[in-house]
XYZ file of C-alpha atoms in Angstrom:
402
model
C -66.294 184.988 25.897
C -68.616 182.233 24.341
C -68.512 182.268 20.611
C -71.114 182.115 17.863
C -69.672 179.571 15.338
C -70.374 180.326 11.916
C -69.654 176.821 10.388
C -67.943 175.666 7.194
C -70.371 173.322 5.644
C -69.255 169.866 4.437
C -70.872 167.970 1.501
C -72.531 164.734 2.313
C -75.711 163.096 1.225
C -78.300 160.547 2.867
C -81.727 159.639 1.945
C -84.570 161.520 3.517
C -87.124 159.158 4.792
C -89.814 161.620 5.519
C -91.538 163.946 2.919
C -93.722 166.016 5.485
C -92.621 169.523 6.385
C -94.194 171.641 8.743
C -96.368 174.163 7.313
C -95.096 177.362 8.781
C -97.118 180.552 8.959
C -95.368 184.171 8.196
C -95.037 186.321 11.236
C -94.496 183.263 13.763
C -91.361 182.237 15.254
C -91.064 178.595 15.626
C -89.259 177.415 18.529
C -88.182 173.700 19.305
C -86.853 171.695 22.199
C -84.993 168.449 21.754
C -82.998 166.296 24.230
C -80.454 164.235 22.068
C -79.125 161.814 24.093
C -75.407 162.207 24.593
C -74.952 164.012 21.385
C -71.048 163.961 20.998
C -70.414 161.113 23.406
C -71.711 158.018 21.253
C -70.224 158.192 18.098
C -66.162 157.141 17.996
C -65.631 160.151 15.838
C -66.232 162.341 18.843
C -65.302 160.182 21.620
C -61.812 159.160 20.074
C -61.332 162.291 18.200
C -60.879 160.815 15.003
C -60.197 163.118 12.183
C -62.655 162.347 9.301
C -65.148 164.428 7.150
C -67.756 161.439 6.934
C -71.068 162.226 9.295
C -72.219 159.524 11.493
C -75.357 157.997 10.275
C -76.851 159.164 13.722
C -76.272 162.730 12.842
C -77.959 162.150 9.548
C -80.813 160.921 11.398
C -81.227 163.866 13.673
C -80.932 166.330 10.591
C -83.758 164.389 8.974
C -86.030 164.850 12.028
C -85.383 168.306 12.713
C -85.616 169.157 8.923
C -89.147 168.287 9.265
C -89.818 171.196 11.334
C -87.548 173.963 9.604
C -87.259 175.392 13.002
C -86.055 179.036 13.717
C -84.398 178.585 17.262
C -83.642 174.687 18.680
C -82.535 174.246 22.205
C -80.393 171.044 22.450
C -80.195 169.262 25.911
C -77.895 166.561 26.609
C -74.744 167.692 24.431
C -71.440 166.665 25.550
C -69.613 169.625 26.686
C -66.298 170.179 25.172
C -64.797 169.153 21.555
C -66.953 166.182 21.219
C -69.945 167.802 21.655
C -69.203 170.958 19.483
C -68.069 168.819 16.911
C -71.131 166.687 16.833
C -73.371 170.047 16.531
C -71.196 170.832 13.793
C -71.758 168.049 11.923
C -75.542 168.313 12.358
C -75.682 171.706 11.019
C -73.609 170.595 8.166
C -76.005 167.991 7.549
C -79.092 170.316 7.797
C -77.309 172.549 5.406
C -75.985 169.975 2.666
C -79.359 167.741 2.467
C -81.996 170.056 3.279
C -80.839 173.435 2.653
C -81.338 174.871 6.303
C -78.924 177.355 7.516
C -78.179 177.595 11.253
C -75.641 178.947 13.442
C -74.873 177.888 17.044
C -74.391 179.323 20.762
C -72.739 177.019 23.190
C -73.237 177.230 26.717
C -70.642 176.853 29.624
C -70.673 173.562 31.584
C -73.958 172.837 33.278
C -72.791 169.866 35.256
C -72.580 166.318 34.769
C -75.693 163.542 34.078
C -74.433 160.716 31.993
C -71.593 162.906 30.836
C -70.354 166.379 31.434
C -73.114 168.511 29.398
C -74.099 171.769 28.050
C -76.616 173.515 26.140
C -76.480 174.218 22.587
C -79.017 176.845 20.675
C -79.285 176.331 17.009
C -80.594 179.548 15.374
C -81.715 180.596 11.950
C -79.965 184.316 11.636
C -82.630 185.263 9.172
C -85.238 184.801 11.537
C -83.774 185.262 15.285
C -80.833 186.645 16.926
C -78.993 186.304 20.180
C -78.229 189.323 22.674
C -74.974 189.307 24.834
C -76.508 188.380 28.345
C -73.688 189.832 30.074
C -70.304 191.616 28.950
C -68.587 188.610 27.373
C -71.126 185.727 26.880
C -74.380 184.977 25.091
C -75.530 182.588 27.836
C -74.965 182.585 31.595
C -75.608 179.735 34.144
C -78.616 180.002 36.620
C -76.963 177.973 39.546
C -78.921 174.816 40.938
C -78.060 171.361 42.390
C -77.480 168.908 39.609
C -77.225 170.567 36.228
C -77.558 174.169 35.964
C -80.232 176.214 33.911
C -79.052 178.206 30.859
C -80.267 181.682 30.550
C -80.193 183.409 26.945
C -81.351 186.471 25.306
C -83.173 186.685 21.757
C -84.820 189.161 19.464
C -87.370 188.068 16.658
C -89.034 190.830 14.949
C -90.452 192.787 17.592
C -90.579 190.149 20.231
C -87.653 190.373 22.756
C -87.561 187.426 25.244
C -85.199 185.325 27.736
C -84.847 181.786 26.664
C -83.947 179.208 29.875
C -83.025 175.904 28.738
C -83.286 173.046 31.473
C -82.317 169.297 31.990
C -83.179 168.715 35.463
C -81.955 165.659 37.510
C -83.129 162.274 36.940
C -82.041 160.006 40.149
C -81.806 162.669 42.860
C -85.006 163.977 44.061
C -83.477 166.482 46.017
C -81.332 168.083 43.016
C -84.952 167.983 41.051
C -86.830 169.708 43.837
C -84.107 172.446 43.807
C -84.681 172.836 40.075
C -88.401 173.281 40.192
C -88.009 175.636 42.964
C -85.638 177.932 40.970
C -88.034 177.536 38.424
C -91.027 178.437 40.422
C -89.054 181.710 41.565
C -88.365 182.492 37.977
C -91.907 182.619 37.178
C -92.932 184.572 40.293
C -90.173 187.086 40.209
C -89.037 187.280 36.278
C -87.358 190.776 37.170
C -84.858 188.918 39.026
C -83.699 186.954 36.208
C -84.229 189.141 33.014
C -84.817 192.576 32.055
C -87.881 191.635 30.018
C -90.863 190.047 31.575
C -91.110 187.440 28.422
C -89.240 184.287 29.576
C -89.696 180.936 28.249
C -88.523 178.055 30.162
C -88.159 174.741 28.060
C -86.418 171.441 27.907
C -86.328 168.291 29.709
C -87.681 168.516 33.294
C -88.209 164.794 33.765
C -91.991 165.454 34.910
C -93.113 162.935 37.310
C -90.250 160.795 36.145
C -88.585 158.089 38.194
C -91.899 158.224 40.546
C -91.012 161.717 41.715
C -93.763 164.432 42.373
C -91.293 167.416 42.591
C -93.158 169.300 39.971
C -95.846 170.346 42.436
C -93.368 172.682 43.851
C -94.381 174.740 41.138
C -97.217 176.725 42.104
C -99.329 176.992 38.974
C -101.926 179.829 38.306
C -103.412 180.109 34.949
C -102.645 183.981 34.555
C -99.177 183.678 35.520
C -97.856 180.344 34.223
C -98.263 179.175 30.556
C -97.462 175.216 29.652
C -99.847 174.466 26.512
C -98.398 171.081 26.108
C -99.037 170.103 29.546
C -102.327 171.956 30.436
C -104.161 170.526 26.962
C -104.494 167.074 29.168
C -103.625 168.298 32.528
C -105.598 171.700 33.464
C -104.190 171.720 36.756
C -100.829 171.604 35.408
C -98.967 169.050 37.807
C -101.613 166.509 39.019
C -101.814 163.929 36.104
C -98.617 162.067 35.669
C -99.134 160.787 31.856
C -101.396 161.294 29.179
C -104.656 159.195 29.161
C -106.940 159.190 25.836
C -110.187 160.146 28.074
C -108.309 163.631 28.749
C -107.738 164.593 25.312
C -110.825 163.078 23.502
C -112.214 166.083 21.321
C -108.943 168.260 21.611
C -107.643 167.750 18.363
C -104.717 165.147 18.703
C -104.968 162.832 15.864
C -106.987 159.882 16.696
C -106.997 161.144 20.315
C -103.659 159.088 20.585
C -101.778 159.884 23.755
C -98.486 159.024 22.525
C -98.579 162.052 20.257
C -98.321 164.231 23.216
C -95.586 161.902 24.667
C -92.141 163.417 24.397
C -90.025 160.188 24.566
C -90.202 157.068 22.596
C -90.964 155.199 25.537
C -94.262 152.881 25.369
C -95.601 155.143 28.274
C -97.304 158.564 27.731
C -95.377 160.731 30.162
C -94.569 164.324 29.125
C -90.897 165.104 30.326
C -90.290 168.026 28.021
C -92.275 171.272 27.996
C -92.570 175.047 27.562
C -93.252 176.682 30.843
C -93.733 180.451 30.567
C -94.327 183.656 32.217
C -97.520 185.078 32.023
C -96.375 188.045 29.689
C -95.827 185.478 26.785
C -99.554 185.133 26.047
C -99.163 188.180 23.849
C -96.991 186.171 21.491
C -98.402 182.807 22.088
C -101.906 183.415 20.546
C -103.150 179.773 20.863
C -105.635 178.669 23.774
C -103.665 177.332 26.682
C -105.846 174.617 27.496
C -106.821 173.432 24.196
C -104.070 174.786 21.747
C -103.993 173.324 18.030
C -102.127 170.291 17.699
C -99.800 170.822 14.651
C -100.637 174.654 14.414
C -99.879 176.239 17.866
C -97.500 173.349 18.972
C -96.515 169.693 18.266
C -94.305 166.734 18.574
C -92.354 165.207 16.013
C -93.195 161.603 16.870
C -90.471 160.157 14.502
C -90.677 156.439 15.869
C -94.628 156.292 15.476
C -95.995 155.139 12.307
C -98.395 157.709 10.530
C -97.438 160.703 13.041
C -96.154 163.894 11.643
C -92.298 163.599 11.208
C -92.174 159.648 11.067
C -88.957 158.425 9.927
C -89.267 155.204 8.144
C -88.123 151.956 9.995
C -87.676 153.920 13.510
C -90.521 151.804 14.977
C -88.704 148.776 14.392
C -85.825 149.438 16.557
C -85.610 148.336 20.142
C -85.518 151.134 22.746
C -81.588 151.101 23.293
C -81.095 150.909 19.925
C -83.450 153.766 19.211
C -82.130 156.295 21.173
C -78.712 155.512 19.809
C -79.905 155.893 16.389
C -81.934 158.953 17.015
C -82.627 159.845 20.737
C -84.979 158.846 23.403
C -86.772 161.902 23.530
C -88.861 163.590 20.760
C -88.594 167.364 19.625
C -91.431 169.576 21.057
C -92.206 172.798 19.194
C -94.317 175.598 19.914
C -94.777 179.010 17.624
C -94.903 182.479 18.802
C -96.565 185.570 16.944
C -93.745 187.941 16.382
C -95.864 190.521 14.363
C -98.696 191.072 16.947
C -96.254 193.488 18.939
C -95.491 195.186 15.728
C -99.219 195.738 14.988
C -100.069 197.083 18.438
C -97.329 199.743 18.336
C -98.746 200.629 14.937
C -101.940 200.754 16.459
C -100.726 203.117 19.310
C -98.977 205.477 17.179
C -101.830 205.753 14.902
C -104.190 206.708 17.813
C -101.866 209.071 19.572
C -101.616 212.772 19.648
C -98.498 214.838 18.846
C -97.535 218.275 19.682
C -95.299 220.736 17.679
C -94.015 224.460 18.911
C -94.453 227.382 16.908
C -91.134 227.663 15.257
C -89.910 223.932 15.766
C -89.357 221.091 13.121
C -90.365 218.231 15.269
C -93.129 216.490 16.909
C -93.407 215.321 20.230
C -95.355 213.282 22.901
C -97.187 215.613 25.344
C -94.871 214.357 28.281
C -91.763 215.163 26.338
C -89.148 217.314 28.466
C -88.362 219.521 25.600
C -91.439 221.356 25.554
C -92.746 221.614 29.040
C -92.012 225.081 29.135
C -92.972 226.165 25.408
C -96.331 228.259 24.631
C -98.548 227.777 21.735
C -98.409 223.989 21.226
C -100.208 222.989 18.273
C -101.897 219.325 18.754
C -102.259 217.258 15.841
C -104.159 213.688 15.401
C -102.896 212.577 12.071
C -99.222 211.559 11.991
C -99.298 211.571 8.008
C -100.259 215.120 8.255
C -97.096 215.851 10.302
C -94.731 213.997 7.820
C -96.179 215.515 4.832
C -95.161 219.086 6.126
C -91.682 218.161 6.960
C -91.924 217.574 10.692
C -89.409 214.987 12.105
C -89.816 212.775 15.451
C -88.478 214.408 18.301
C -84.759 212.803 19.397
C -85.879 212.650 23.121
C -89.041 211.322 23.385
C -89.748 209.335 20.073
C -86.258 207.668 19.157
């Protein structure tokens, strides 16, 4: 059985190099995805099983980046499977707590396969904002088998929003494996009921979109009403035609200075968008931004920690060479989106307010018209005002309303 780890926090102080914080709005859930480059397989503390309470500088750097977003749920890709990865994630949570006052718990997946190392997915979550649900009898995650690295399926609840979160880290070198991955994602988008009990599915992570000269993303059959991918369709309305972000494609769309780098999800000098949120059409109820022109910094965003002047910039990161940068931080940037978790509640309240209820001559409970317990009752009284029912002592039926 996979565990939810409630971690004891260490005291360790470092300098925080970014004063900005995401302006979060109440009633929204903020979800991020972040490929953290061999987390737990770089520092000797984890690779050599060194027993020390000291937190490596890289972990502190990552905490400084993520603290800017104060995200409610974070999917981490490229975490080393096993003790090294678990210890690194533990230290990351400690640093977020001790320096930034952010409390997280974690769910680790099973082994998903091997890239640069044996990997797993780790989900960090704020228990005050969102909670995981067991996806089967003994685990909070399950693998969706594909060639290369498996997808990881998980279930979550925030307010009135129940959804499945599927994290991906698709293959880099093998075109065959990446095609298999995109075909499976296409299956999920077409037949969500085969993979989840709820039609709200968010697939996120590192898809290596158009990476390594491959066009396997075209195996997803995109349609605007069935597939949502706002951080892609803002520059590529067809979803799988434009390989990278060009300035001419984003002029007037609210990206600061029309800078293509602020949509790029890696620290490379190109403007490829490897990471994404790809969602079923039902999620449009919770993602209330435009799918083709979402508001940058409000509906979604990228923490370009290595880009001077960008939101989330970490001082001095731009001076590091590429290989040094990915070891000090990562070669990817966190991508985030927000979801309205109060909209469903408001819809339910409106529906109840507009609904009529029924009582029997001698009963003490009110019912929906279709309730099986009143189908043979006579003298039903119809009520259009639920407040009047409650004020006269009626309780909701335990069959049709609870």
